[in-house]
PDB file of C-alpha atoms in Angstrom:
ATOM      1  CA  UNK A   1      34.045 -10.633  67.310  1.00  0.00           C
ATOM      2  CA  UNK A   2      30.306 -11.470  67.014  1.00  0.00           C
ATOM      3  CA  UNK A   3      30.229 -10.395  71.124  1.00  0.00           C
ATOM      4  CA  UNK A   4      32.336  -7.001  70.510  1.00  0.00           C
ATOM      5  CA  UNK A   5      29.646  -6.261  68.193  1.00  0.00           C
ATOM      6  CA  UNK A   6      27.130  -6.667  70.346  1.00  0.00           C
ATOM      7  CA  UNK A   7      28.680  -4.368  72.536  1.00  0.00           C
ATOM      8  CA  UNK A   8      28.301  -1.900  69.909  1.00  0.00           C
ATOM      9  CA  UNK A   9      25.111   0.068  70.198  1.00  0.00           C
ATOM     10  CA  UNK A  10      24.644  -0.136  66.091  1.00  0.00           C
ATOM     11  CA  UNK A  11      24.611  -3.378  66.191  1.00  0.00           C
ATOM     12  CA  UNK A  12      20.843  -3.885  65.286  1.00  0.00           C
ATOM     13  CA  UNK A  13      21.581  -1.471  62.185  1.00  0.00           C
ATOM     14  CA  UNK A  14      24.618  -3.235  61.469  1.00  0.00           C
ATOM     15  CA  UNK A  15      23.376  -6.175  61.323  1.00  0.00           C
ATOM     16  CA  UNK A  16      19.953  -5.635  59.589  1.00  0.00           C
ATOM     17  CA  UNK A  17      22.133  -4.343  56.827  1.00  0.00           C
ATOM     18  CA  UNK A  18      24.088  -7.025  56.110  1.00  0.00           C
ATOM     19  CA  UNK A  19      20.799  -9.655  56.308  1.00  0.00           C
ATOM     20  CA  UNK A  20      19.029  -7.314  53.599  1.00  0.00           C
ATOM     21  CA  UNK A  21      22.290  -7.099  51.412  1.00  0.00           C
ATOM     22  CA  UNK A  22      22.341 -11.593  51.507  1.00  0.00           C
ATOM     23  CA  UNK A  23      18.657 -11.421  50.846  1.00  0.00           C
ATOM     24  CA  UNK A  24      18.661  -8.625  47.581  1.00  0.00           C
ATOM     25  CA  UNK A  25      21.689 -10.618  46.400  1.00  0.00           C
ATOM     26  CA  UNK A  26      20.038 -13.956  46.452  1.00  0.00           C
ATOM     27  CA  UNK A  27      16.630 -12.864  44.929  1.00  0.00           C
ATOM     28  CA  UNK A  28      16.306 -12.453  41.128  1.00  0.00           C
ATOM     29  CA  UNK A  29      13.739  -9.354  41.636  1.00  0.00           C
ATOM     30  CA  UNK A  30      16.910  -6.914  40.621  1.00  0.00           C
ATOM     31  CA  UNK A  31      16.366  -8.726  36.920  1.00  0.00           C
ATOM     32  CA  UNK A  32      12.961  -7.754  36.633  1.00  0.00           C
ATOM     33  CA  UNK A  33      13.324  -3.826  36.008  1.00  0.00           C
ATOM     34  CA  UNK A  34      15.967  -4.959  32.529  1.00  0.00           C
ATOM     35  CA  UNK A  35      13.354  -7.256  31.677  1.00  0.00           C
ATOM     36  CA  UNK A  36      10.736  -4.972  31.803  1.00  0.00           C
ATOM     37  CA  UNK A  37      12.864  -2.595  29.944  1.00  0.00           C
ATOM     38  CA  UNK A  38      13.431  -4.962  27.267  1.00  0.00           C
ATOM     39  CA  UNK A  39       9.530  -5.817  26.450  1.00  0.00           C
ATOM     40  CA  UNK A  40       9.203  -2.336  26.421  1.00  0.00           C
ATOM     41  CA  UNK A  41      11.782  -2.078  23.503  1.00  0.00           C
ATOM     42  CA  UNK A  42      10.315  -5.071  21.646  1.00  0.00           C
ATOM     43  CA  UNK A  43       7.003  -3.652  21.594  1.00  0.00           C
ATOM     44  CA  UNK A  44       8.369  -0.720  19.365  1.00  0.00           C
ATOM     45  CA  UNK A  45       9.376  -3.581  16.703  1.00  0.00           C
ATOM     46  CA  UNK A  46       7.272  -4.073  13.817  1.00  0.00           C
ATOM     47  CA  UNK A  47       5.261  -7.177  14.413  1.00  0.00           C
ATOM     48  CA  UNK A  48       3.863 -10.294  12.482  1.00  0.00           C
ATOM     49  CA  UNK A  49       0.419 -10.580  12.990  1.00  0.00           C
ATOM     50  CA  UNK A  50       0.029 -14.136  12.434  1.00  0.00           C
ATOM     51  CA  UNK A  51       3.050 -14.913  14.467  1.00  0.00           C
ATOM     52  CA  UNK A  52       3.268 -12.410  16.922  1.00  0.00           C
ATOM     53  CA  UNK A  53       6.837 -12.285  16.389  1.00  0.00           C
ATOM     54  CA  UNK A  54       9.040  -9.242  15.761  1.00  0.00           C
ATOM     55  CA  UNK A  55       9.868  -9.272  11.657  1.00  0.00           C
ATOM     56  CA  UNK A  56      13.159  -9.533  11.320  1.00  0.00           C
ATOM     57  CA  UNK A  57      13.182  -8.723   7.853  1.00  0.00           C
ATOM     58  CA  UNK A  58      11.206  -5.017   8.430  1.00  0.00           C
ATOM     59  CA  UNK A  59      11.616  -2.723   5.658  1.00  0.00           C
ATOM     60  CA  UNK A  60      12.616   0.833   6.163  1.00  0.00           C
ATOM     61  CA  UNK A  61       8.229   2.389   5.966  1.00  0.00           C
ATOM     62  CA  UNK A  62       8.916   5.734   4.150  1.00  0.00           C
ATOM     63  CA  UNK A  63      11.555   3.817   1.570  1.00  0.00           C
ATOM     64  CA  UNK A  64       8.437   0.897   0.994  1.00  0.00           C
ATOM     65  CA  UNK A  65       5.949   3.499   0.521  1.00  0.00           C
ATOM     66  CA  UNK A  66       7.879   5.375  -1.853  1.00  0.00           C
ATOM     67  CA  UNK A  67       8.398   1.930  -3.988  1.00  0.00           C
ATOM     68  CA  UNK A  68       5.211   1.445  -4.075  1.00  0.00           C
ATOM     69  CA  UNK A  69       4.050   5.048  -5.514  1.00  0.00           C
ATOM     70  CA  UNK A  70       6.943   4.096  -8.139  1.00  0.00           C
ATOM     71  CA  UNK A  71       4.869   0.839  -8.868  1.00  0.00           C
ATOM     72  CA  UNK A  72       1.491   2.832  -9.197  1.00  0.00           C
ATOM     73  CA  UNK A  73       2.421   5.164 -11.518  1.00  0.00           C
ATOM     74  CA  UNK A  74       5.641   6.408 -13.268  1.00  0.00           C
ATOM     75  CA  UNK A  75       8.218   9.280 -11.414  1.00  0.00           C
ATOM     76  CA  UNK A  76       8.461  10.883 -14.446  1.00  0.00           C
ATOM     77  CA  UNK A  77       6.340  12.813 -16.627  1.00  0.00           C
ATOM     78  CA  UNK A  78       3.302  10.571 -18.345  1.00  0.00           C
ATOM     79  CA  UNK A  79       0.373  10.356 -19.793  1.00  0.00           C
ATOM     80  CA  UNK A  80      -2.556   8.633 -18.990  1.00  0.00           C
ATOM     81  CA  UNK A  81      -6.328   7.443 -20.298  1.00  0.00           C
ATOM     82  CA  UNK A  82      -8.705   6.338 -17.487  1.00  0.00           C
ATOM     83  CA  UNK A  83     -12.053   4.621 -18.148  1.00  0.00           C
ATOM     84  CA  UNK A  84     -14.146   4.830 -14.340  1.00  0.00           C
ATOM     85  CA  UNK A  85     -17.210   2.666 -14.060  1.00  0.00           C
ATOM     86  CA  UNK A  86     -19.357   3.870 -11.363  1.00  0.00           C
ATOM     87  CA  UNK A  87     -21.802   1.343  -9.642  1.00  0.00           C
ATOM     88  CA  UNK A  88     -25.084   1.764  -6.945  1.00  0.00           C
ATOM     89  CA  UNK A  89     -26.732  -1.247  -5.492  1.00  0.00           C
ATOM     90  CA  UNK A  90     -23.676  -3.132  -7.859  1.00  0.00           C
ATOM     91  CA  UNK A  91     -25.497  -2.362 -11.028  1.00  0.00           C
ATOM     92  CA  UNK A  92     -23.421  -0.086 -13.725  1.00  0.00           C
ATOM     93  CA  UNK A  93     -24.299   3.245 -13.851  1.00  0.00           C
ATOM     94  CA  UNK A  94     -22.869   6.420 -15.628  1.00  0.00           C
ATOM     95  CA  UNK A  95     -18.977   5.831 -17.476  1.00  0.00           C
ATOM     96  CA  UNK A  96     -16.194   8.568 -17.196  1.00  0.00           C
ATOM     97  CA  UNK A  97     -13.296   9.049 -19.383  1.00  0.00           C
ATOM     98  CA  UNK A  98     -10.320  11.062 -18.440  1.00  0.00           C
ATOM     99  CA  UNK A  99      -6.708  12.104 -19.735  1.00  0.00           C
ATOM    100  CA  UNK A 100      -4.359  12.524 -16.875  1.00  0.00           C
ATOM    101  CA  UNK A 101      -1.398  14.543 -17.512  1.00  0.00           C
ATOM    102  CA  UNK A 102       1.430  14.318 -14.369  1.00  0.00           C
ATOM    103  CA  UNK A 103       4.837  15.616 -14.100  1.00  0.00           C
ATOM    104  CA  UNK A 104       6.612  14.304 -11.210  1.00  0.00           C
ATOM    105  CA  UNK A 105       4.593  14.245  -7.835  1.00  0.00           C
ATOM    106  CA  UNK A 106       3.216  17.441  -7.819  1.00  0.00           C
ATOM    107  CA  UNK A 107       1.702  18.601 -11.317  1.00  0.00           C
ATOM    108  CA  UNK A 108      -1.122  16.815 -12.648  1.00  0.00           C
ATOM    109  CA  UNK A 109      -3.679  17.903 -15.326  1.00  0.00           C
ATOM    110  CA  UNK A 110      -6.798  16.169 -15.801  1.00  0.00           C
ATOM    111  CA  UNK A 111      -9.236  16.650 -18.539  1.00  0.00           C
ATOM    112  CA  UNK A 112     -12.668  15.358 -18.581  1.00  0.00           C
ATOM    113  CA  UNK A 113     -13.468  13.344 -21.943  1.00  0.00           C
ATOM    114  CA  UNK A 114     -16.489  11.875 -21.311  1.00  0.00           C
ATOM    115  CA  UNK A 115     -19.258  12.492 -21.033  1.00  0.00           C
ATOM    116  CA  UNK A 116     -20.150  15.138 -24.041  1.00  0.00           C
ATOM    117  CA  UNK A 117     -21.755  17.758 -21.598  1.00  0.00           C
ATOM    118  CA  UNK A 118     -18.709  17.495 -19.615  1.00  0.00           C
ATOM    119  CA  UNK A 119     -16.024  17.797 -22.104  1.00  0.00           C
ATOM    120  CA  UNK A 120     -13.352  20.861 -21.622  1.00  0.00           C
ATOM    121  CA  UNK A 121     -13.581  20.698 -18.115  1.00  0.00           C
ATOM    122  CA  UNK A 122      -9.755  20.366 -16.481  1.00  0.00           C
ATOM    123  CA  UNK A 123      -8.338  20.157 -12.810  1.00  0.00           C
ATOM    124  CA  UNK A 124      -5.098  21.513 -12.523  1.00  0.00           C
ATOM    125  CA  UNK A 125      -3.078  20.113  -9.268  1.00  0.00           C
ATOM    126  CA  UNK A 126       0.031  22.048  -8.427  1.00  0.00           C
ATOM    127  CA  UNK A 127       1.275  20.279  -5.230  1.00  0.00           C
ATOM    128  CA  UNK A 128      -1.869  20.555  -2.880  1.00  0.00           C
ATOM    129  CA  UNK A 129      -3.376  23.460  -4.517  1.00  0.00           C
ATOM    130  CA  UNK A 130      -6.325  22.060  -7.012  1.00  0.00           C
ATOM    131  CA  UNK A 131      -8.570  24.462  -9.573  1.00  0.00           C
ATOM    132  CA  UNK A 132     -11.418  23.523 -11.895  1.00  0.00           C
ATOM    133  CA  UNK A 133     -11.496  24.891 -15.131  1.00  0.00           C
ATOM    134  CA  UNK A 134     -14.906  25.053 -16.674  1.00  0.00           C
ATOM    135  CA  UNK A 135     -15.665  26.532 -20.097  1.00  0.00           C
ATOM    136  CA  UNK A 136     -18.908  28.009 -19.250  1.00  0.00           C
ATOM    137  CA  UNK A 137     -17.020  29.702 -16.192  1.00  0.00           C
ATOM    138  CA  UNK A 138     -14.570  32.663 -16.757  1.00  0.00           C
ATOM    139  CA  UNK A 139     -12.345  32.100 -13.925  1.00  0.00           C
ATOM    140  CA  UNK A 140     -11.327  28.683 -12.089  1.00  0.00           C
ATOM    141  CA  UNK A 141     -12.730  27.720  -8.835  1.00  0.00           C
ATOM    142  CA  UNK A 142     -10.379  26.250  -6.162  1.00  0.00           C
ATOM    143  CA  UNK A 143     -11.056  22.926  -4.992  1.00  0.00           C
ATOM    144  CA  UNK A 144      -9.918  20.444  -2.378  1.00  0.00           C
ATOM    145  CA  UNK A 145      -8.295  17.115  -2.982  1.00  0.00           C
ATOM    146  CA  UNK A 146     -10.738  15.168  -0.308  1.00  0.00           C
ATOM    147  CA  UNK A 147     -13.990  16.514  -2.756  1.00  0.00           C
ATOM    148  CA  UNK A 148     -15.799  13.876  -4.533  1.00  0.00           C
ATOM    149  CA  UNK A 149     -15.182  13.605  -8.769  1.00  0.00           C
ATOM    150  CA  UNK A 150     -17.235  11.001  -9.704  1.00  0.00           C
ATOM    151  CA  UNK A 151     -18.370   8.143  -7.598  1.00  0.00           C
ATOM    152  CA  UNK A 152     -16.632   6.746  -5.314  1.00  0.00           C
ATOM    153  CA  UNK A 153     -13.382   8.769  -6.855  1.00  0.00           C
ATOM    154  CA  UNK A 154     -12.286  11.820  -5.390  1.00  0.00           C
ATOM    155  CA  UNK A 155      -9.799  14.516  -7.082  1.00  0.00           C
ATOM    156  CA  UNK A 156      -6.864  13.623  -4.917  1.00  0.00           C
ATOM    157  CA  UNK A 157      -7.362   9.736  -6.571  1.00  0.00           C
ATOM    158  CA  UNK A 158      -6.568  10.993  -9.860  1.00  0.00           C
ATOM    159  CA  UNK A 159      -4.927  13.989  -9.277  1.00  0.00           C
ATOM    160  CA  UNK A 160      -2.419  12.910  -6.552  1.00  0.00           C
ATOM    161  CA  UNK A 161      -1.080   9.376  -6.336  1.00  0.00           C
ATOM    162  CA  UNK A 162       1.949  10.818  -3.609  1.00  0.00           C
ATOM    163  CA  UNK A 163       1.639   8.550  -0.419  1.00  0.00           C
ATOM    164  CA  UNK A 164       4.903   9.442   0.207  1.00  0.00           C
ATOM    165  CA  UNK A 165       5.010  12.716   0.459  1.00  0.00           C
ATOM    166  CA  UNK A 166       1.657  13.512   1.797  1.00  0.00           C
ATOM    167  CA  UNK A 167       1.483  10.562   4.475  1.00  0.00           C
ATOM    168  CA  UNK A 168       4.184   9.614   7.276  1.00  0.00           C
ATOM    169  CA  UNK A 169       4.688   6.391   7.126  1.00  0.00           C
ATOM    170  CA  UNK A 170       4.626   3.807  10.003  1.00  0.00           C
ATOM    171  CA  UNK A 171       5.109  -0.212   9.866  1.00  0.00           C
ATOM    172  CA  UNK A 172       2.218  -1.819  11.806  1.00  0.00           C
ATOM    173  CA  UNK A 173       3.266  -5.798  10.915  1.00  0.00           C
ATOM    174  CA  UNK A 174       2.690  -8.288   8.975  1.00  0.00           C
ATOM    175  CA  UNK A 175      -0.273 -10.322   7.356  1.00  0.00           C
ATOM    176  CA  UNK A 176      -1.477 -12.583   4.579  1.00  0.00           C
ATOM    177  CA  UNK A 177      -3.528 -10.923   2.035  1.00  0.00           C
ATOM    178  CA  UNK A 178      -5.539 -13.630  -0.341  1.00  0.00           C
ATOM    179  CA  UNK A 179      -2.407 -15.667   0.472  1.00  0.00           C
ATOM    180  CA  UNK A 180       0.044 -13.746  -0.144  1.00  0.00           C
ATOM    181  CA  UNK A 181       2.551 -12.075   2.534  1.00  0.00           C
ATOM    182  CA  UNK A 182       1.985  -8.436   2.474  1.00  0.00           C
ATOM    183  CA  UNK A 183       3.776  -5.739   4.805  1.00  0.00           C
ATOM    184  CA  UNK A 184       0.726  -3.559   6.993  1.00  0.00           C
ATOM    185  CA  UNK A 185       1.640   0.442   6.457  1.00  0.00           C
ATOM    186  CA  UNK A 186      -0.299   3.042   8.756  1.00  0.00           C
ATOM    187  CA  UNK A 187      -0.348   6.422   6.870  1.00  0.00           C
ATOM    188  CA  UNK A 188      -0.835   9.594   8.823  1.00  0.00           C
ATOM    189  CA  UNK A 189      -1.702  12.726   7.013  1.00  0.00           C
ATOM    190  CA  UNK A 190       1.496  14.722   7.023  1.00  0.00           C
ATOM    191  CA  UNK A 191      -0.237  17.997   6.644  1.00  0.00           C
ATOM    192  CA  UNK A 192      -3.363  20.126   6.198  1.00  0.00           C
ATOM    193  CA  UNK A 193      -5.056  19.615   2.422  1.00  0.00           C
ATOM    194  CA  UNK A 194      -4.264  15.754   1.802  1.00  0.00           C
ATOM    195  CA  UNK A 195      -7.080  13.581   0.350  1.00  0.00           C
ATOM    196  CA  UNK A 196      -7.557  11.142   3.585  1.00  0.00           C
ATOM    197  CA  UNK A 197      -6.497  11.919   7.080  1.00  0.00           C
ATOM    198  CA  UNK A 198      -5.369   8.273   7.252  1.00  0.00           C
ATOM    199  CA  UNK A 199      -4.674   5.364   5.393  1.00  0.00           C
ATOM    200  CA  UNK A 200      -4.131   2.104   6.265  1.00  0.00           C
ATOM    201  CA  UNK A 201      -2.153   0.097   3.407  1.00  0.00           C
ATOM    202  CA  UNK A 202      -0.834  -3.744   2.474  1.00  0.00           C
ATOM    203  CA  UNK A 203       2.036  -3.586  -0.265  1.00  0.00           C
ATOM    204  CA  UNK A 204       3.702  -7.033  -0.609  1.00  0.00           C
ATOM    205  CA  UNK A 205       6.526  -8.111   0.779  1.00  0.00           C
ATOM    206  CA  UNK A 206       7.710 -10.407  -2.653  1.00  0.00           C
ATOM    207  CA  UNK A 207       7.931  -7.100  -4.728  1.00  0.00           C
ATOM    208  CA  UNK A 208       6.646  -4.085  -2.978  1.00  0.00           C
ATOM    209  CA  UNK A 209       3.319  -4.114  -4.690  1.00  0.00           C
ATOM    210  CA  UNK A 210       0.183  -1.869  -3.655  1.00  0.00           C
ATOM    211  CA  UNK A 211      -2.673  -4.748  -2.730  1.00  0.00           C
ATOM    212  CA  UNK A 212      -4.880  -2.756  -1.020  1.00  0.00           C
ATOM    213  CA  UNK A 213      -5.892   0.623   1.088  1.00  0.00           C
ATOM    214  CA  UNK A 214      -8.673   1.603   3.942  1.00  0.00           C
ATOM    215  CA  UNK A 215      -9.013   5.362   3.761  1.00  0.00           C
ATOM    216  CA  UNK A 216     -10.458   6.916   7.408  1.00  0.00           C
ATOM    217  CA  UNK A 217     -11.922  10.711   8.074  1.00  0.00           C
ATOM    218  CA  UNK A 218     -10.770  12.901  10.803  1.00  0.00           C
ATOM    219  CA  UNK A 219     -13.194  10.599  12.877  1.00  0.00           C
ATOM    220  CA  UNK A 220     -11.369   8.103  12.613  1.00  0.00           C
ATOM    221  CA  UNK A 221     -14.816   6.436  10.220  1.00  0.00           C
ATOM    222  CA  UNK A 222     -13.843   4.012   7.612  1.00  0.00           C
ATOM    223  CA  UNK A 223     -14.785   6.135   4.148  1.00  0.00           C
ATOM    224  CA  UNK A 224     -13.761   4.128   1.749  1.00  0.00           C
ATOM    225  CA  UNK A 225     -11.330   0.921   0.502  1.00  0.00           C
ATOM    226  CA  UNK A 226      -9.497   0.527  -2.718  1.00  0.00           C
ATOM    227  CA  UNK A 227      -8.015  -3.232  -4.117  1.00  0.00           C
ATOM    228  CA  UNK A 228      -5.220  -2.738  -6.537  1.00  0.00           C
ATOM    229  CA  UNK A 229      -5.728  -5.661  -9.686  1.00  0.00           C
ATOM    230  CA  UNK A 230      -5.001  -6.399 -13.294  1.00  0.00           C
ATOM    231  CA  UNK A 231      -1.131  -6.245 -12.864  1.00  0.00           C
ATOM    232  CA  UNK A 232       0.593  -5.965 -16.311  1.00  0.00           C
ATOM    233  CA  UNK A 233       3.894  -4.085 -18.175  1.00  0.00           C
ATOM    234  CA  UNK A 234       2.800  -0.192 -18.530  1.00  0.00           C
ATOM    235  CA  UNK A 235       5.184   2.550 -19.043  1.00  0.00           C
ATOM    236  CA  UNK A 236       8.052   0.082 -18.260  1.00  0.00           C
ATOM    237  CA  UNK A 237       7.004  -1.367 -15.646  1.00  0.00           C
ATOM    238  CA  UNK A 238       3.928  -4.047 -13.892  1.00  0.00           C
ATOM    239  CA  UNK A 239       1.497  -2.006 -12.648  1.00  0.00           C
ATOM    240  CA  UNK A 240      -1.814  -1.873 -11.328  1.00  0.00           C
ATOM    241  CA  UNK A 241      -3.999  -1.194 -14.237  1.00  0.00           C
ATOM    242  CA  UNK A 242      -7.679  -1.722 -12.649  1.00  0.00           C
ATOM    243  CA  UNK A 243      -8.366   0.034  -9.465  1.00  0.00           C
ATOM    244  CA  UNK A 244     -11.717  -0.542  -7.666  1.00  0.00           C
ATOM    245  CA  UNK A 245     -12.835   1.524  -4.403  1.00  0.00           C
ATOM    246  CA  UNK A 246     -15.840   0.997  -2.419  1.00  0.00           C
ATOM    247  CA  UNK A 247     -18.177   3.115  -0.349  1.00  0.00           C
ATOM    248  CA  UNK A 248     -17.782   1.407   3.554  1.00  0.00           C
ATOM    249  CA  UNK A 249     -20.710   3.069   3.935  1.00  0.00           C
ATOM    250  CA  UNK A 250     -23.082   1.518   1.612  1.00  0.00           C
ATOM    251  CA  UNK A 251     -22.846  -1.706   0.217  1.00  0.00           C
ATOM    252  CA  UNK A 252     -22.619  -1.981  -3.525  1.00  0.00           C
ATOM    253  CA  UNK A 253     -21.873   1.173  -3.791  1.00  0.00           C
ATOM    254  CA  UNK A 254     -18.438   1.315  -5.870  1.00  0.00           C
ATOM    255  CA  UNK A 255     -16.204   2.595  -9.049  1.00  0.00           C
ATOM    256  CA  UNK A 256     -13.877   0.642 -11.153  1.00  0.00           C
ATOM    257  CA  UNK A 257     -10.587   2.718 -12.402  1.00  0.00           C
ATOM    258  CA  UNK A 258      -9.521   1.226 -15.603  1.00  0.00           C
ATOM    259  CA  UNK A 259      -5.709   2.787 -16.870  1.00  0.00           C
ATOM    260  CA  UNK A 260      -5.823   1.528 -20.872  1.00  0.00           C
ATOM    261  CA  UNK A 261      -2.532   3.569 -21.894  1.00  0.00           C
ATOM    262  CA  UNK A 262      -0.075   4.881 -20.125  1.00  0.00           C
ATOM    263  CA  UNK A 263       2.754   6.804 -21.947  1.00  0.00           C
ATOM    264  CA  UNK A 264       6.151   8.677 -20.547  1.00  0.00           C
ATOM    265  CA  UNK A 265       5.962  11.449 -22.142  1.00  0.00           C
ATOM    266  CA  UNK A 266       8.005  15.051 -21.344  1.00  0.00           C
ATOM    267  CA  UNK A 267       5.483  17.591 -19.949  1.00  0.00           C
ATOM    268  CA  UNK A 268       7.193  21.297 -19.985  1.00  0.00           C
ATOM    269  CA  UNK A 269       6.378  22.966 -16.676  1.00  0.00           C
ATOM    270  CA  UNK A 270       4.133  25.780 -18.353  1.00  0.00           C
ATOM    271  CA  UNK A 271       1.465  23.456 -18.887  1.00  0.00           C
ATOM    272  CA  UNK A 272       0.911  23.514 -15.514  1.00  0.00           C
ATOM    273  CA  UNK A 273      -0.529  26.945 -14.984  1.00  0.00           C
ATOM    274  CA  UNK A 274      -3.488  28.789 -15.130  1.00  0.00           C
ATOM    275  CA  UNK A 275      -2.939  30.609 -17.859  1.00  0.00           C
ATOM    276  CA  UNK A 276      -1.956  27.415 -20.276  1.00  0.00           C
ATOM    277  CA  UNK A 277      -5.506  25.771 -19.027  1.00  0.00           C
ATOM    278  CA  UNK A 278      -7.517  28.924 -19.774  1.00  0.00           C
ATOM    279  CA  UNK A 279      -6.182  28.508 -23.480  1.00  0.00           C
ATOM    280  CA  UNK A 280      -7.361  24.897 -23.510  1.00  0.00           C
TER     281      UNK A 280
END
């Protein structure tokens, strides 16, 4: 046979053939494209960042961030006093006193207390839309969420606590926070108007506590962070009742949310409007 195939004048084909076809079947090279494939899937896992495992365990991101807004503050309508503590060069400077008023997600009311020459001065938040009222000022003057309050507080940290709904939510891993286990959340700004155009967040993985936020520009510049303390029963439920953020521009440079009540408490929609605030 081997001779009748020489014969044939394909027999150098022929043959070549058959030696690559006992040479591809022999070599494991044909694995390596699946392999490949498959790192290339595992990459997309969440990771743990001291392990450099995939987590196993990975939460569903938009479901965690949503239980942690829950934690924060209340979904329903409250009420709320804040005491902020602003410091320079970490010496105390000027205290703040505010009543927050929130229904849901979307409607918040807050009204400057303190100081004296401030009082009567309300922001009204109706979704991402944000007005000052000031009684010296017949008409209110629109406002955005990023602007500064006081300190190191802007309007969208009092008036809109919504992670959720403002930020898409992606799981970036795992890592211990002051010993603790705490799942690593990358926030992208779902829209135009939101307070920070990203946030990087640790919630824990015990009980889907908030432990702590970076908040970047547009830039991509650290601006600020924020540590979530004080834990205790508020409106039915542990929350964080001290809130400190800090300039990452300037060191000692920080302000101290304190929550002393918190109340659920029905708020009818028409508070929420322009023309209820003018009357205030």
């Amino acid at each position: 046979m081997f001779r009748q195939l020489r014969k044939n004048p394909d027999f150098l084909t022929i043959l070549g053939g058959v030696l690559l076809a006992s040479l591809l079947a022999q070599s494991p090279a044909l694995a390596e494209p699946r392999a490949a494939a498959d790192t290339a899937a595992g990459a997309a896992e969440p990771t743990d960042t001291q392990g450099g495992g995939p987590a196993a365990d990975a939460p569903d991101a938009t479901a965690l961030v949503q239980r942690a807004d829950a934690i924060r503050f209340p979904r329903e309508s409250f009420e709320t006093l804040v005491t902020v503590t602003n410091y320079s060069a970490d010496e105390a400077g000027d205290v703040r006193e505010y009543k927050v008023m929130s229904r849901g997600n979307e409607n918040t009311i807050v009204l400057t207390e303190s100081p004296a020459s401030e009082r009567g001065q309300a922001l009204l938040m109706r979704g991402r839309d944000l007005w000052i009222f000031m009684p010296t000022v017949s008409q209110p003057v629109r406002l955005s969420l990023s602007q500064r309050l006081t300190g190191q507080v802007a309007n969208g940290d009092l008036a809109r606590a919504n992670f959720a709904g403002d930020y898409t939510a992606a799981l970036a891993g795992k890592e211990q926070v002051d010993g603790e286990d705490a799942w690593v959340l990358d926030l992208t700004a779902a829209g135009r108007g939101v307070t920070y155009a990203r946030v990087r967040y640790w919630v824990a993985v015990a009980d889907d506590r908030p432990i702590r936020a970076e908040f970047y520009a547009v830039s991509g510049r650290l601006l600020k962070t924020s540590r979530y303390e004080a834990f205790q029963d508020m409106a039915g439920q542990v929350r964080p009742t001290r809130i400190v953020i800090e300039d990452a521009l300037k060191d000692g440079d920080y302000s101290v949310l304190e929550y002393n009540t918190m109340t659920i408490k029905d708020l009818p929609e028409r508070m929420f409007t322009q023309q209820y605030l003018r009357r205030l």
